[in-house]
Amino acid sequence: MWVHFTRIKRYQGFLRATRYPDGTHLIPVPYPGQSESLVTFQTQIKRIMEQRGNKKVGFFTMNASVFVQLLQTMQHNNYTYPTDYGVATYEEFDWMTVMRPGISCIRQDSRRIGTDAAKLLKKKLETKEGGVPTTHIIPTTLIIRDSF
């Protein structure tokens, strides 16, 4: 449940930041092992790249797993970032700084998310009359590198 809630919050923030009115810009990403969905995903990406004309296309993924699938699809079709497309993702991992060019991302402290969640849960379990917040904001930082 937390994963879905987090994705919804990330998506809502994305819509506010980009001012997209709806989900027409979304590309469904298959779960591992869904070969038919993977072919559909790869076909959609290829079509976007073929129809871009002289425009540069940017992709933003909501997590590293989706990001890796996007990069694999692009490499399979002989596209490279940032020459052919721009790319950024929501999560930051150490390997993103060693890739050349480095990957732009939104950084959020995963350790703090876990620590704060455990503290809130403990407090909620110990408090009989409620009063424990149901939401908690962890600050994010936009990290701009040369991936777009």
PDB file of C-alpha atoms in Angstrom:
ATOM      1  CA  MET A   1       0.000   0.000   0.000  1.00  0.00           C
ATOM      2  CA  TRP A   2       2.817   2.447   0.802  1.00  0.00           C
ATOM      3  CA  VAL A   3       4.406   1.883  -2.607  1.00  0.00           C
ATOM      4  CA  HIS A   4       1.213   2.762  -4.448  1.00  0.00           C
ATOM      5  CA  PHE A   5       0.610   5.778  -2.213  1.00  0.00           C
ATOM      6  CA  THR A   6       4.149   7.003  -2.847  1.00  0.00           C
ATOM      7  CA  ARG A   7       3.771   6.589  -6.599  1.00  0.00           C
ATOM      8  CA  ILE A   8       0.480   8.495  -6.554  1.00  0.00           C
ATOM      9  CA  LYS A   9       2.048  11.364  -4.607  1.00  0.00           C
ATOM     10  CA  ARG A  10       5.033  11.435  -6.966  1.00  0.00           C
ATOM     11  CA  TYR A  11       2.745  11.434  -9.969  1.00  0.00           C
ATOM     12  CA  GLN A  12       0.590  14.233  -8.547  1.00  0.00           C
ATOM     13  CA  GLY A  13       3.721  16.299  -7.949  1.00  0.00           C
ATOM     14  CA  PHE A  14       4.867  15.582 -11.492  1.00  0.00           C
ATOM     15  CA  LEU A  15       1.526  16.794 -12.899  1.00  0.00           C
ATOM     16  CA  ARG A  16       1.700  19.991 -10.840  1.00  0.00           C
ATOM     17  CA  ALA A  17       5.295  20.678 -11.876  1.00  0.00           C
ATOM     18  CA  THR A  18       4.808  19.997 -15.585  1.00  0.00           C
ATOM     19  CA  ARG A  19       1.244  21.315 -15.798  1.00  0.00           C
ATOM     20  CA  TYR A  20       0.122  18.258 -17.760  1.00  0.00           C
ATOM     21  CA  PRO A  21      -3.680  18.128 -17.610  1.00  0.00           C
ATOM     22  CA  ASP A  22      -4.050  14.341 -17.741  1.00  0.00           C
ATOM     23  CA  GLY A  23      -2.285  11.020 -18.245  1.00  0.00           C
ATOM     24  CA  THR A  24      -1.931  11.126 -22.035  1.00  0.00           C
ATOM     25  CA  HIS A  25       1.844  11.497 -21.682  1.00  0.00           C
ATOM     26  CA  LEU A  26       2.208   8.252 -19.695  1.00  0.00           C
ATOM     27  CA  ILE A  27       3.710   5.049 -21.035  1.00  0.00           C
ATOM     28  CA  PRO A  28       2.788   1.926 -19.043  1.00  0.00           C
ATOM     29  CA  VAL A  29       5.848  -0.036 -17.981  1.00  0.00           C
ATOM     30  CA  PRO A  30       5.611  -3.819 -17.705  1.00  0.00           C
ATOM     31  CA  TYR A  31       6.491  -5.789 -14.632  1.00  0.00           C
ATOM     32  CA  PRO A  32       9.398  -8.210 -15.066  1.00  0.00           C
ATOM     33  CA  GLY A  33       8.362 -11.347 -16.901  1.00  0.00           C
ATOM     34  CA  GLN A  34       5.551  -9.735 -18.884  1.00  0.00           C
ATOM     35  CA  SER A  35       7.055 -10.192 -22.331  1.00  0.00           C
ATOM     36  CA  GLU A  36       3.951  -9.055 -24.239  1.00  0.00           C
ATOM     37  CA  SER A  37       3.810  -5.816 -22.224  1.00  0.00           C
ATOM     38  CA  LEU A  38       7.534  -5.319 -22.732  1.00  0.00           C
ATOM     39  CA  VAL A  39       7.105  -5.489 -26.520  1.00  0.00           C
ATOM     40  CA  THR A  40       4.292  -2.912 -26.288  1.00  0.00           C
ATOM     41  CA  PHE A  41       6.503  -0.641 -24.157  1.00  0.00           C
ATOM     42  CA  GLN A  42       9.431  -0.958 -26.579  1.00  0.00           C
ATOM     43  CA  THR A  43       7.141  -0.260 -29.547  1.00  0.00           C
ATOM     44  CA  GLN A  44       5.748   2.875 -27.889  1.00  0.00           C
ATOM     45  CA  ILE A  45       9.221   4.201 -27.117  1.00  0.00           C
ATOM     46  CA  LYS A  46      10.419   3.484 -30.649  1.00  0.00           C
ATOM     47  CA  ARG A  47       7.368   5.259 -32.118  1.00  0.00           C
ATOM     48  CA  ILE A  48       7.943   8.331 -29.929  1.00  0.00           C
ATOM     49  CA  MET A  49      11.557   8.515 -31.024  1.00  0.00           C
ATOM     50  CA  GLU A  50      10.728   8.049 -34.715  1.00  0.00           C
ATOM     51  CA  GLN A  51       8.016  10.739 -34.615  1.00  0.00           C
ATOM     52  CA  ARG A  52      10.007  13.355 -32.716  1.00  0.00           C
ATOM     53  CA  GLY A  53      11.303  15.052 -35.855  1.00  0.00           C
ATOM     54  CA  ASN A  54      13.926  17.648 -34.933  1.00  0.00           C
ATOM     55  CA  LYS A  55      12.656  17.925 -31.375  1.00  0.00           C
ATOM     56  CA  LYS A  56      14.462  16.472 -28.446  1.00  0.00           C
ATOM     57  CA  VAL A  57      12.323  14.199 -26.298  1.00  0.00           C
ATOM     58  CA  GLY A  58      12.683  14.002 -22.536  1.00  0.00           C
ATOM     59  CA  PHE A  59      11.752  11.032 -20.352  1.00  0.00           C
ATOM     60  CA  PHE A  60      11.175  11.120 -16.607  1.00  0.00           C
ATOM     61  CA  THR A  61      10.777   7.845 -14.733  1.00  0.00           C
ATOM     62  CA  MET A  62       9.270   7.365 -11.303  1.00  0.00           C
ATOM     63  CA  ASN A  63      11.880   4.878 -10.068  1.00  0.00           C
ATOM     64  CA  ALA A  64      15.171   3.214 -10.945  1.00  0.00           C
ATOM     65  CA  SER A  65      13.589  -0.029 -12.156  1.00  0.00           C
ATOM     66  CA  VAL A  66      11.594   1.796 -14.818  1.00  0.00           C
ATOM     67  CA  PHE A  67      14.631   3.931 -15.595  1.00  0.00           C
ATOM     68  CA  VAL A  68      16.742   0.850 -16.342  1.00  0.00           C
ATOM     69  CA  GLN A  69      14.026  -0.574 -18.623  1.00  0.00           C
ATOM     70  CA  LEU A  70      13.919   2.708 -20.509  1.00  0.00           C
ATOM     71  CA  LEU A  71      17.716   2.778 -20.953  1.00  0.00           C
ATOM     72  CA  GLN A  72      17.746  -0.857 -22.116  1.00  0.00           C
ATOM     73  CA  THR A  73      15.050  -0.109 -24.690  1.00  0.00           C
ATOM     74  CA  MET A  74      16.918   2.960 -25.922  1.00  0.00           C
ATOM     75  CA  GLN A  75      20.208   1.080 -26.207  1.00  0.00           C
ATOM     76  CA  HIS A  76      18.444  -1.727 -28.078  1.00  0.00           C
ATOM     77  CA  ASN A  77      17.285   0.875 -30.619  1.00  0.00           C
ATOM     78  CA  ASN A  78      20.724   2.547 -30.796  1.00  0.00           C
ATOM     79  CA  TYR A  79      19.665   5.800 -29.099  1.00  0.00           C
ATOM     80  CA  THR A  80      21.933   7.540 -26.616  1.00  0.00           C
ATOM     81  CA  TYR A  81      21.317  10.207 -24.018  1.00  0.00           C
ATOM     82  CA  PRO A  82      21.695  13.168 -24.024  1.00  0.00           C
ATOM     83  CA  THR A  83      22.262  13.277 -27.797  1.00  0.00           C
ATOM     84  CA  ASP A  84      18.992  11.639 -28.884  1.00  0.00           C
ATOM     85  CA  TYR A  85      16.850  12.139 -25.780  1.00  0.00           C
ATOM     86  CA  GLY A  86      16.944  13.555 -22.286  1.00  0.00           C
ATOM     87  CA  VAL A  87      16.365  11.488 -19.178  1.00  0.00           C
ATOM     88  CA  ALA A  88      15.862  11.930 -15.447  1.00  0.00           C
ATOM     89  CA  THR A  89      14.392   9.832 -12.664  1.00  0.00           C
ATOM     90  CA  TYR A  90      12.893  10.202  -9.228  1.00  0.00           C
ATOM     91  CA  GLU A  91      15.423   8.183  -7.284  1.00  0.00           C
ATOM     92  CA  GLU A  92      19.146   8.714  -6.916  1.00  0.00           C
ATOM     93  CA  PHE A  93      21.625   5.863  -6.706  1.00  0.00           C
ATOM     94  CA  ASP A  94      25.413   5.989  -6.443  1.00  0.00           C
ATOM     95  CA  TRP A  95      25.853   4.515  -9.925  1.00  0.00           C
ATOM     96  CA  MET A  96      24.096   7.527 -11.459  1.00  0.00           C
ATOM     97  CA  THR A  97      27.101   9.702 -10.662  1.00  0.00           C
ATOM     98  CA  VAL A  98      29.566   7.370 -12.392  1.00  0.00           C
ATOM     99  CA  MET A  99      27.571   7.055 -15.601  1.00  0.00           C
ATOM    100  CA  ARG A 100      28.706   9.450 -18.300  1.00  0.00           C
ATOM    101  CA  PRO A 101      26.990  11.743 -18.568  1.00  0.00           C
ATOM    102  CA  GLY A 102      25.631  11.689 -15.026  1.00  0.00           C
ATOM    103  CA  ILE A 103      21.906  11.145 -14.516  1.00  0.00           C
ATOM    104  CA  SER A 104      19.653  13.985 -13.361  1.00  0.00           C
ATOM    105  CA  CYS A 105      17.264  13.018 -10.598  1.00  0.00           C
ATOM    106  CA  ILE A 106      15.179  14.018  -7.641  1.00  0.00           C
ATOM    107  CA  ARG A 107      16.948  13.024  -4.433  1.00  0.00           C
ATOM    108  CA  GLN A 108      15.003  11.963  -1.374  1.00  0.00           C
ATOM    109  CA  ASP A 109      16.653  10.531   1.723  1.00  0.00           C
ATOM    110  CA  SER A 110      15.511   6.873   1.756  1.00  0.00           C
ATOM    111  CA  ARG A 111      17.080   6.221   5.148  1.00  0.00           C
ATOM    112  CA  ARG A 112      15.170   9.133   6.653  1.00  0.00           C
ATOM    113  CA  ILE A 113      11.942   7.901   5.059  1.00  0.00           C
ATOM    114  CA  GLY A 114      12.398   4.517   6.780  1.00  0.00           C
ATOM    115  CA  THR A 115      13.441   6.008  10.107  1.00  0.00           C
ATOM    116  CA  ASP A 116      10.589   8.516  10.172  1.00  0.00           C
ATOM    117  CA  ALA A 117       8.063   5.854   9.115  1.00  0.00           C
ATOM    118  CA  ALA A 118       9.201   3.568  11.951  1.00  0.00           C
ATOM    119  CA  LYS A 119       8.954   6.417  14.478  1.00  0.00           C
ATOM    120  CA  LEU A 120       5.458   7.357  13.277  1.00  0.00           C
ATOM    121  CA  LEU A 121       4.310   3.738  13.420  1.00  0.00           C
ATOM    122  CA  LYS A 122       5.716   3.314  16.937  1.00  0.00           C
ATOM    123  CA  LYS A 123       4.023   6.505  18.073  1.00  0.00           C
ATOM    124  CA  LYS A 124       0.733   5.449  16.483  1.00  0.00           C
ATOM    125  CA  LEU A 125       0.872   2.059  18.214  1.00  0.00           C
ATOM    126  CA  GLU A 126       1.652   3.674  21.584  1.00  0.00           C
ATOM    127  CA  THR A 127      -0.973   6.431  21.303  1.00  0.00           C
ATOM    128  CA  LYS A 128      -4.473   5.284  22.066  1.00  0.00           C
ATOM    129  CA  GLU A 129      -6.326   8.490  21.308  1.00  0.00           C
ATOM    130  CA  GLY A 130      -4.898   9.244  17.882  1.00  0.00           C
ATOM    131  CA  GLY A 131      -3.363  12.594  17.226  1.00  0.00           C
ATOM    132  CA  VAL A 132      -0.538  11.032  15.228  1.00  0.00           C
ATOM    133  CA  PRO A 133      -0.082  12.563  11.772  1.00  0.00           C
ATOM    134  CA  THR A 134      -0.982  10.287   8.868  1.00  0.00           C
ATOM    135  CA  THR A 135       1.296  12.088   6.419  1.00  0.00           C
ATOM    136  CA  HIS A 136       4.853  13.244   6.763  1.00  0.00           C
ATOM    137  CA  ILE A 137       6.857  15.273   4.270  1.00  0.00           C
ATOM    138  CA  ILE A 138      10.480  14.400   3.531  1.00  0.00           C
ATOM    139  CA  PRO A 139      12.281  17.172   1.629  1.00  0.00           C
ATOM    140  CA  THR A 140      13.486  16.486  -1.905  1.00  0.00           C
ATOM    141  CA  THR A 141      16.331  17.992  -3.896  1.00  0.00           C
ATOM    142  CA  LEU A 142      16.526  18.385  -7.642  1.00  0.00           C
ATOM    143  CA  ILE A 143      19.941  17.192  -8.872  1.00  0.00           C
ATOM    144  CA  ILE A 144      20.768  18.465 -12.347  1.00  0.00           C
ATOM    145  CA  ARG A 145      23.423  16.565 -14.245  1.00  0.00           C
ATOM    146  CA  ASP A 146      24.079  16.337 -17.988  1.00  0.00           C
ATOM    147  CA  SER A 147      21.531  13.668 -18.919  1.00  0.00           C
ATOM    148  CA  PHE A 148      19.249  15.981 -20.882  1.00  0.00           C
TER     149      PHE A 148
END
